[in-house]
Amino acid sequence: MTEEIERLRRDIENELADIATSEELEAFRLKHLVKKGSLADVTKRFKDVPPADKPAIGKQLNELRQFANTRFQELQNSLQVSKAASTSLDLSLAGRKPPLGTAHPISQMIDEFVRIFGSFGFDVADGPEIEDDYHNFDALNFAPNHPARDMQDTFFLADSDENLLLRTHTSPAQIRLMRTCKPPLRFIVPGRVYRNEAIDSTHLAEFYQVEGLYVDRNVSLADLKGTLIAFVEELFEGRTTKYRFRPSFFPFTEPSAEFDVLFSGSKGEAWLEMGGCGMVHPNVLQNCGIDPEEYTGFAFGFGVERLAMLKHGIDNIRLFYENDVRVLRQLS
Ligand code: PHE
């Protein structure tokens, strides 16, 4: 009997060492600890042990029962604890989102220009914000005392003997492009411009324009109209219905026009000024060393904030620059 108990002890020890789940622990209990289990079985046969052996074998048996029960309790406790620990981490709970920034609405609008005109074959170029009088005015066919210069309220840089100024429009980029690239050329130039203007809900002293320029043989007014209409159709995803080209004047285009779009929003319909446009003036082509007998071109300059106001249904331009996250988040 001593050997039998010894064998059972070894079996129990080995089985206990392998238990990792509560199912395995339960199987162990059913095999050894219940009324018809192995321990009860040996205990039942204890009465047949010769009286002289009873003290020793009884002690051996008690120790085994105690050992099995204690280890069983310990394992049960530790399995419960680890189960509780694993359920306290609920992987199905929604996480906490870290705050995420987005592109500013003006950047988004410029991205739209780049995307749509990119699909028309226009490249993107850049120009300096500090310009000189020549690129901002002279080369664009503003005569020295031309009254058109008064149209621009210019910030001149103090103490500069080179007639430096903050560009009043992105059109000087036309000059730089035509003087460095040979036609055919197709570019848009997004950028910041400056005007010495009183700030109100539709005017800022600092704002964005996107200049467009296309110079090639046989570029016509029809190309200009078709290009601008295709652009707004794409930009407003077909929500615009009517366009109009209003005769206008710029020294650097002839003929010149303002491009308006009839926009239907939540507040009904309204004509919105997108910007100026026209056929590049022959004098401007000549100033850049391009033969106006051989080449023609069109140009346009759109106000970015205006378009963004239109797109988001905003009537105060200053909202874009107050950097109120509640506003920016809505426009993202
Ligand atoms: N530069 C003009 C403005 O700022 C817009 C314009 C650009 C007009 C190109 C014609 C051609 O008002």
XYZ file of N, CA and C and ligand atoms in Angstrom, residues 169 171 174 195 209 211 250 252-253 276-278 299-301, ligand 1:
57
model
N -0.190 91.379 -55.643
C -0.900 90.284 -56.320
C 0.138 89.232 -56.712
N 0.507 88.211 -59.729
C 0.840 88.392 -61.151
C 2.336 88.599 -61.438
N 3.995 85.792 -63.025
C 3.881 85.615 -64.490
C 5.165 86.055 -65.174
N -2.088 93.944 -49.157
C -2.622 95.245 -49.559
C -2.907 96.089 -48.336
N -3.783 84.362 -53.079
C -4.288 84.283 -54.443
C -3.686 83.041 -55.094
N -2.484 82.405 -58.909
C -2.311 82.934 -60.259
C -2.298 81.761 -61.225
N -7.445 95.354 -66.542
C -6.138 95.183 -65.906
C -5.106 95.590 -66.947
N -2.330 94.428 -67.574
C -1.538 93.313 -68.099
C -2.353 92.286 -68.877
N -3.670 92.530 -69.014
C -4.470 91.629 -69.865
C -5.331 92.465 -70.802
N -9.963 88.039 -61.209
C -9.773 88.646 -62.521
C -9.123 87.672 -63.479
N -9.301 87.961 -64.786
C -8.673 87.108 -65.789
C -8.605 87.859 -67.118
N -7.957 87.277 -68.074
C -7.884 87.917 -69.395
C -6.790 87.309 -70.236
N -4.340 84.482 -68.519
C -3.923 84.508 -67.114
C -5.162 84.750 -66.261
N -5.076 84.315 -65.036
C -6.164 84.620 -64.093
C -5.571 84.706 -62.693
N -6.292 85.386 -61.814
C -5.866 85.458 -60.415
C -7.089 85.336 -59.529
N -3.721 90.351 -60.381
C -5.119 90.698 -60.504
C -5.633 91.163 -59.143
O -4.980 90.940 -58.160
C -5.933 89.525 -60.965
C -5.593 89.084 -62.353
C -4.654 88.089 -62.544
C -6.235 89.629 -63.449
C -4.343 87.663 -63.821
C -5.937 89.191 -64.714
C -5.004 88.211 -64.896
O -6.695 91.724 -59.024
